[in-house]
JSON list of C-alpha atoms in Angstrom, two decimals:
[
{"chain": "A", "resi": 1, "resn": "GLN", "atom": "CA", "xyz": [12.80, -5.19, 14.43]},
{"chain": "A", "resi": 2, "resn": "VAL", "atom": "CA", "xyz": [9.68, -4.38, 12.47]},
{"chain": "A", "resi": 3, "resn": "GLN", "atom": "CA", "xyz": [9.26, -6.38, 9.26]},
{"chain": "A", "resi": 4, "resn": "LEU", "atom": "CA", "xyz": [6.72, -5.98, 6.50]},
{"chain": "A", "resi": 5, "resn": "VAL", "atom": "CA", "xyz": [5.85, -8.61, 3.90]},
{"chain": "A", "resi": 6, "resn": "GLU", "atom": "CA", "xyz": [3.69, -7.83, 0.90]},
{"chain": "A", "resi": 7, "resn": "SER", "atom": "CA", "xyz": [1.74, -10.44, -1.04]},
{"chain": "A", "resi": 8, "resn": "GLY", "atom": "CA", "xyz": [-1.07, -10.70, -3.55]},
{"chain": "A", "resi": 9, "resn": "GLY", "atom": "CA", "xyz": [0.56, -9.27, -6.65]},
{"chain": "A", "resi": 10, "resn": "GLY", "atom": "CA", "xyz": [0.32, -10.89, -10.06]},
{"chain": "A", "resi": 11, "resn": "LEU", "atom": "CA", "xyz": [-0.83, -10.54, -13.63]},
{"chain": "A", "resi": 12, "resn": "VAL", "atom": "CA", "xyz": [-4.33, -9.20, -14.25]},
{"chain": "A", "resi": 13, "resn": "GLN", "atom": "CA", "xyz": [-6.20, -7.97, -17.30]},
{"chain": "A", "resi": 14, "resn": "PRO", "atom": "CA", "xyz": [-7.24, -4.34, -17.63]},
{"chain": "A", "resi": 15, "resn": "GLY", "atom": "CA", "xyz": [-10.45, -3.74, -15.71]},
{"chain": "A", "resi": 16, "resn": "GLY", "atom": "CA", "xyz": [-9.65, -6.52, -13.27]},
{"chain": "A", "resi": 17, "resn": "SER", "atom": "CA", "xyz": [-9.03, -6.48, -9.54]},
{"chain": "A", "resi": 18, "resn": "LEU", "atom": "CA", "xyz": [-6.34, -7.52, -7.09]},
{"chain": "A", "resi": 19, "resn": "ARG", "atom": "CA", "xyz": [-6.03, -7.33, -3.34]},
{"chain": "A", "resi": 20, "resn": "LEU", "atom": "CA", "xyz": [-2.58, -6.77, -1.88]},
{"chain": "A", "resi": 21, "resn": "SER", "atom": "CA", "xyz": [-1.75, -7.65, 1.72]},
{"chain": "A", "resi": 22, "resn": "CYS", "atom": "CA", "xyz": [0.93, -6.23, 3.99]},
{"chain": "A", "resi": 23, "resn": "LEU", "atom": "CA", "xyz": [1.70, -8.35, 7.05]},
{"chain": "A", "resi": 24, "resn": "VAL", "atom": "CA", "xyz": [3.50, -6.46, 9.83]},
{"chain": "A", "resi": 25, "resn": "SER", "atom": "CA", "xyz": [5.57, -8.33, 12.43]},
{"chain": "A", "resi": 26, "resn": "GLY", "atom": "CA", "xyz": [7.86, -7.25, 15.25]},
{"chain": "A", "resi": 27, "resn": "GLY", "atom": "CA", "xyz": [5.47, -4.53, 16.36]},
{"chain": "A", "resi": 28, "resn": "SER", "atom": "CA", "xyz": [1.80, -3.84, 16.94]},
{"chain": "A", "resi": 29, "resn": "LEU", "atom": "CA", "xyz": [0.06, -2.59, 13.84]},
{"chain": "A", "resi": 30, "resn": "ASP", "atom": "CA", "xyz": [-2.18, -0.26, 15.84]},
{"chain": "A", "resi": 31, "resn": "THR", "atom": "CA", "xyz": [0.82, 1.95, 16.64]},
{"chain": "A", "resi": 32, "resn": "TYR", "atom": "CA", "xyz": [1.59, 2.64, 12.97]},
{"chain": "A", "resi": 33, "resn": "ALA", "atom": "CA", "xyz": [0.18, 4.39, 10.01]},
{"chain": "A", "resi": 34, "resn": "ILE", "atom": "CA", "xyz": [0.75, 2.32, 6.87]},
{"chain": "A", "resi": 35, "resn": "GLY", "atom": "CA", "xyz": [1.34, 3.60, 3.38]},
{"chain": "A", "resi": 36, "resn": "TRP", "atom": "CA", "xyz": [1.23, 1.82, 0.05]},
{"chain": "A", "resi": 37, "resn": "PHE", "atom": "CA", "xyz": [3.68, 2.98, -2.60]},
{"chain": "A", "resi": 38, "resn": "ARG", "atom": "CA", "xyz": [4.46, 1.90, -6.12]},
{"chain": "A", "resi": 39, "resn": "GLN", "atom": "CA", "xyz": [7.34, 2.30, -8.51]},
{"chain": "A", "resi": 40, "resn": "ALA", "atom": "CA", "xyz": [7.32, 1.54, -12.20]},
{"chain": "A", "resi": 41, "resn": "PRO", "atom": "CA", "xyz": [10.52, 1.15, -14.25]},
{"chain": "A", "resi": 42, "resn": "GLY", "atom": "CA", "xyz": [12.04, 4.53, -15.03]},
{"chain": "A", "resi": 43, "resn": "LYS", "atom": "CA", "xyz": [9.54, 6.39, -12.83]},
{"chain": "A", "resi": 44, "resn": "GLU", "atom": "CA", "xyz": [9.70, 7.91, -9.39]},
{"chain": "A", "resi": 45, "resn": "ARG", "atom": "CA", "xyz": [8.15, 6.18, -6.43]},
{"chain": "A", "resi": 46, "resn": "GLU", "atom": "CA", "xyz": [4.55, 7.27, -5.85]},
{"chain": "A", "resi": 47, "resn": "ARG", "atom": "CA", "xyz": [2.54, 7.03, -2.67]},
{"chain": "A", "resi": 48, "resn": "VAL", "atom": "CA", "xyz": [-0.86, 5.67, -3.66]},
{"chain": "A", "resi": 49, "resn": "ALA", "atom": "CA", "xyz": [-2.62, 5.29, -0.31]},
{"chain": "A", "resi": 50, "resn": "CYS", "atom": "CA", "xyz": [-2.10, 5.70, 3.41]},
{"chain": "A", "resi": 51, "resn": "ALA", "atom": "CA", "xyz": [-4.11, 4.86, 6.51]},
{"chain": "A", "resi": 52, "resn": "ASN", "atom": "CA", "xyz": [-3.61, 6.36, 9.95]},
{"chain": "A", "resi": 53, "resn": "SER", "atom": "CA", "xyz": [-4.18, 4.40, 13.12]},
{"chain": "A", "resi": 54, "resn": "VAL", "atom": "CA", "xyz": [-4.82, 7.25, 15.56]},
{"chain": "A", "resi": 55, "resn": "ASP", "atom": "CA", "xyz": [-7.75, 8.82, 13.68]},
{"chain": "A", "resi": 56, "resn": "SER", "atom": "CA", "xyz": [-8.55, 6.22, 10.98]},
{"chain": "A", "resi": 57, "resn": "ASN", "atom": "CA", "xyz": [-8.06, 8.81, 8.24]},
{"chain": "A", "resi": 58, "resn": "THR", "atom": "CA", "xyz": [-7.16, 7.53, 4.80]},
{"chain": "A", "resi": 59, "resn": "TYR", "atom": "CA", "xyz": [-5.46, 9.32, 1.92]},
{"chain": "A", "resi": 60, "resn": "TYR", "atom": "CA", "xyz": [-5.25, 8.49, -1.77]},
{"chain": "A", "resi": 61, "resn": "ALA", "atom": "CA", "xyz": [-3.31, 9.68, -4.78]},
{"chain": "A", "resi": 62, "resn": "THR", "atom": "CA", "xyz": [-5.47, 11.33, -7.39]},
{"chain": "A", "resi": 63, "resn": "SER", "atom": "CA", "xyz": [-4.46, 8.63, -9.87]},
{"chain": "A", "resi": 64, "resn": "VAL", "atom": "CA", "xyz": [-6.12, 5.87, -7.83]},
{"chain": "A", "resi": 65, "resn": "LYS", "atom": "CA", "xyz": [-8.92, 7.65, -5.96]},
{"chain": "A", "resi": 66, "resn": "GLY", "atom": "CA", "xyz": [-12.21, 5.86, -6.44]},
{"chain": "A", "resi": 67, "resn": "ARG", "atom": "CA", "xyz": [-10.50, 2.67, -7.62]},
{"chain": "A", "resi": 68, "resn": "PHE", "atom": "CA", "xyz": [-8.22, 1.67, -4.72]},
{"chain": "A", "resi": 69, "resn": "THR", "atom": "CA", "xyz": [-9.22, 1.17, -1.10]},
{"chain": "A", "resi": 70, "resn": "ILE", "atom": "CA", "xyz": [-6.84, 0.81, 1.84]},
{"chain": "A", "resi": 71, "resn": "SER", "atom": "CA", "xyz": [-8.04, -1.01, 4.93]},
{"chain": "A", "resi": 72, "resn": "ARG", "atom": "CA", "xyz": [-6.45, -2.40, 8.05]},
{"chain": "A", "resi": 73, "resn": "ASP", "atom": "CA", "xyz": [-7.12, -5.36, 10.31]},
{"chain": "A", "resi": 74, "resn": "ASN", "atom": "CA", "xyz": [-5.17, -4.65, 13.48]},
{"chain": "A", "resi": 75, "resn": "ALA", "atom": "CA", "xyz": [-6.08, -8.03, 14.96]},
{"chain": "A", "resi": 76, "resn": "LYS", "atom": "CA", "xyz": [-4.34, -9.72, 12.04]},
{"chain": "A", "resi": 77, "resn": "ASN", "atom": "CA", "xyz": [-1.52, -7.14, 11.87]},
{"chain": "A", "resi": 78, "resn": "THR", "atom": "CA", "xyz": [-2.38, -6.79, 8.19]},
{"chain": "A", "resi": 79, "resn": "VAL", "atom": "CA", "xyz": [-3.13, -3.88, 5.89]},
{"chain": "A", "resi": 80, "resn": "TYR", "atom": "CA", "xyz": [-4.85, -4.42, 2.56]},
{"chain": "A", "resi": 81, "resn": "LEU", "atom": "CA", "xyz": [-4.97, -2.54, -0.71]},
{"chain": "A", "resi": 82, "resn": "GLN", "atom": "CA", "xyz": [-8.01, -3.44, -2.78]},
{"chain": "A", "resi": 83, "resn": "MET", "atom": "CA", "xyz": [-7.38, -2.43, -6.38]},
{"chain": "A", "resi": 84, "resn": "ASN", "atom": "CA", "xyz": [-10.31, -2.33, -8.80]},
{"chain": "A", "resi": 85, "resn": "SER", "atom": "CA", "xyz": [-10.68, -1.20, -12.41]},
{"chain": "A", "resi": 86, "resn": "LEU", "atom": "CA", "xyz": [-6.98, -1.74, -12.95]},
{"chain": "A", "resi": 87, "resn": "LYS", "atom": "CA", "xyz": [-5.24, -0.02, -15.84]},
{"chain": "A", "resi": 88, "resn": "PRO", "atom": "CA", "xyz": [-1.98, -0.80, -17.62]},
{"chain": "A", "resi": 89, "resn": "GLU", "atom": "CA", "xyz": [-0.49, 2.30, -16.01]},
{"chain": "A", "resi": 90, "resn": "ASP", "atom": "CA", "xyz": [-1.01, 0.69, -12.59]},
{"chain": "A", "resi": 91, "resn": "THR", "atom": "CA", "xyz": [1.77, -1.78, -13.46]},
{"chain": "A", "resi": 92, "resn": "ALA", "atom": "CA", "xyz": [4.53, -1.39, -10.88]},
{"chain": "A", "resi": 93, "resn": "VAL", "atom": "CA", "xyz": [6.17, -2.93, -7.85]},
{"chain": "A", "resi": 94, "resn": "TYR", "atom": "CA", "xyz": [4.01, -2.16, -4.85]},
{"chain": "A", "resi": 95, "resn": "TYR", "atom": "CA", "xyz": [5.50, -1.60, -1.41]},
{"chain": "A", "resi": 96, "resn": "CYS", "atom": "CA", "xyz": [4.07, -1.01, 2.05]},
{"chain": "A", "resi": 97, "resn": "ALA", "atom": "CA", "xyz": [5.81, 1.04, 4.72]},
{"chain": "A", "resi": 98, "resn": "THR", "atom": "CA", "xyz": [5.26, 2.28, 8.26]},
{"chain": "A", "resi": 99, "resn": "THR", "atom": "CA", "xyz": [5.11, 5.78, 9.67]},
{"chain": "A", "resi": 100, "resn": "ARG", "atom": "CA", "xyz": [3.51, 7.52, 12.66]},
{"chain": "A", "resi": 101, "resn": "LEU", "atom": "CA", "xyz": [1.13, 9.79, 10.77]},
{"chain": "A", "resi": 102, "resn": "CYS", "atom": "CA", "xyz": [0.48, 9.71, 7.04]},
{"chain": "A", "resi": 103, "resn": "LEU", "atom": "CA", "xyz": [0.96, 13.42, 6.43]},
{"chain": "A", "resi": 104, "resn": "ALA", "atom": "CA", "xyz": [3.54, 14.30, 9.04]},
{"chain": "A", "resi": 105, "resn": "ASN", "atom": "CA", "xyz": [6.28, 11.72, 9.32]},
{"chain": "A", "resi": 106, "resn": "PRO", "atom": "CA", "xyz": [8.82, 9.98, 7.12]},
{"chain": "A", "resi": 107, "resn": "PHE", "atom": "CA", "xyz": [8.31, 6.31, 6.36]},
{"chain": "A", "resi": 108, "resn": "ASP", "atom": "CA", "xyz": [10.83, 4.12, 8.14]},
{"chain": "A", "resi": 109, "resn": "TYR", "atom": "CA", "xyz": [10.26, 0.38, 7.71]},
{"chain": "A", "resi": 110, "resn": "TRP", "atom": "CA", "xyz": [9.63, -1.02, 4.22]},
{"chain": "A", "resi": 111, "resn": "GLY", "atom": "CA", "xyz": [8.64, -4.34, 2.72]},
{"chain": "A", "resi": 112, "resn": "GLN", "atom": "CA", "xyz": [10.37, -6.02, -0.22]},
{"chain": "A", "resi": 113, "resn": "GLY", "atom": "CA", "xyz": [7.58, -5.31, -2.70]},
{"chain": "A", "resi": 114, "resn": "THR", "atom": "CA", "xyz": [5.18, -7.29, -4.83]},
{"chain": "A", "resi": 115, "resn": "GLN", "atom": "CA", "xyz": [4.87, -7.02, -8.61]},
{"chain": "A", "resi": 116, "resn": "VAL", "atom": "CA", "xyz": [1.56, -6.01, -10.17]},
{"chain": "A", "resi": 117, "resn": "THR", "atom": "CA", "xyz": [1.26, -6.29, -13.94]},
{"chain": "A", "resi": 118, "resn": "VAL", "atom": "CA", "xyz": [-1.85, -5.13, -15.76]},
{"chain": "A", "resi": 119, "resn": "SER", "atom": "CA", "xyz": [-1.87, -6.41, -19.32]},
{"chain": "A", "resi": 120, "resn": "SER", "atom": "CA", "xyz": [-4.06, -8.19, -21.82]}
]
């Protein structure tokens, strides 16, 4: 059974940075593409970033491009989301999830989420 655990969320001021981590267990990370999603209260879930394993391609939502960076450390079975220049509208619960290819497959295993709050 594949399990994902997110960490690194918290309260940060606008313009600040956070790095989220997604630890994958029960499977080898190098067989999965990993996506980061977020959901704010009253809003639909949004995919913010995704990283393939087979071709190392990465994909970003327009709303975060240039500010967020997804990276993966297969040796540590961990995927990171570096978030810079944070804005209040980035406030949400952030989730990571597995798939086979970012643009072609549904996401199957999900973590429990970590809260990110951007506020002064």
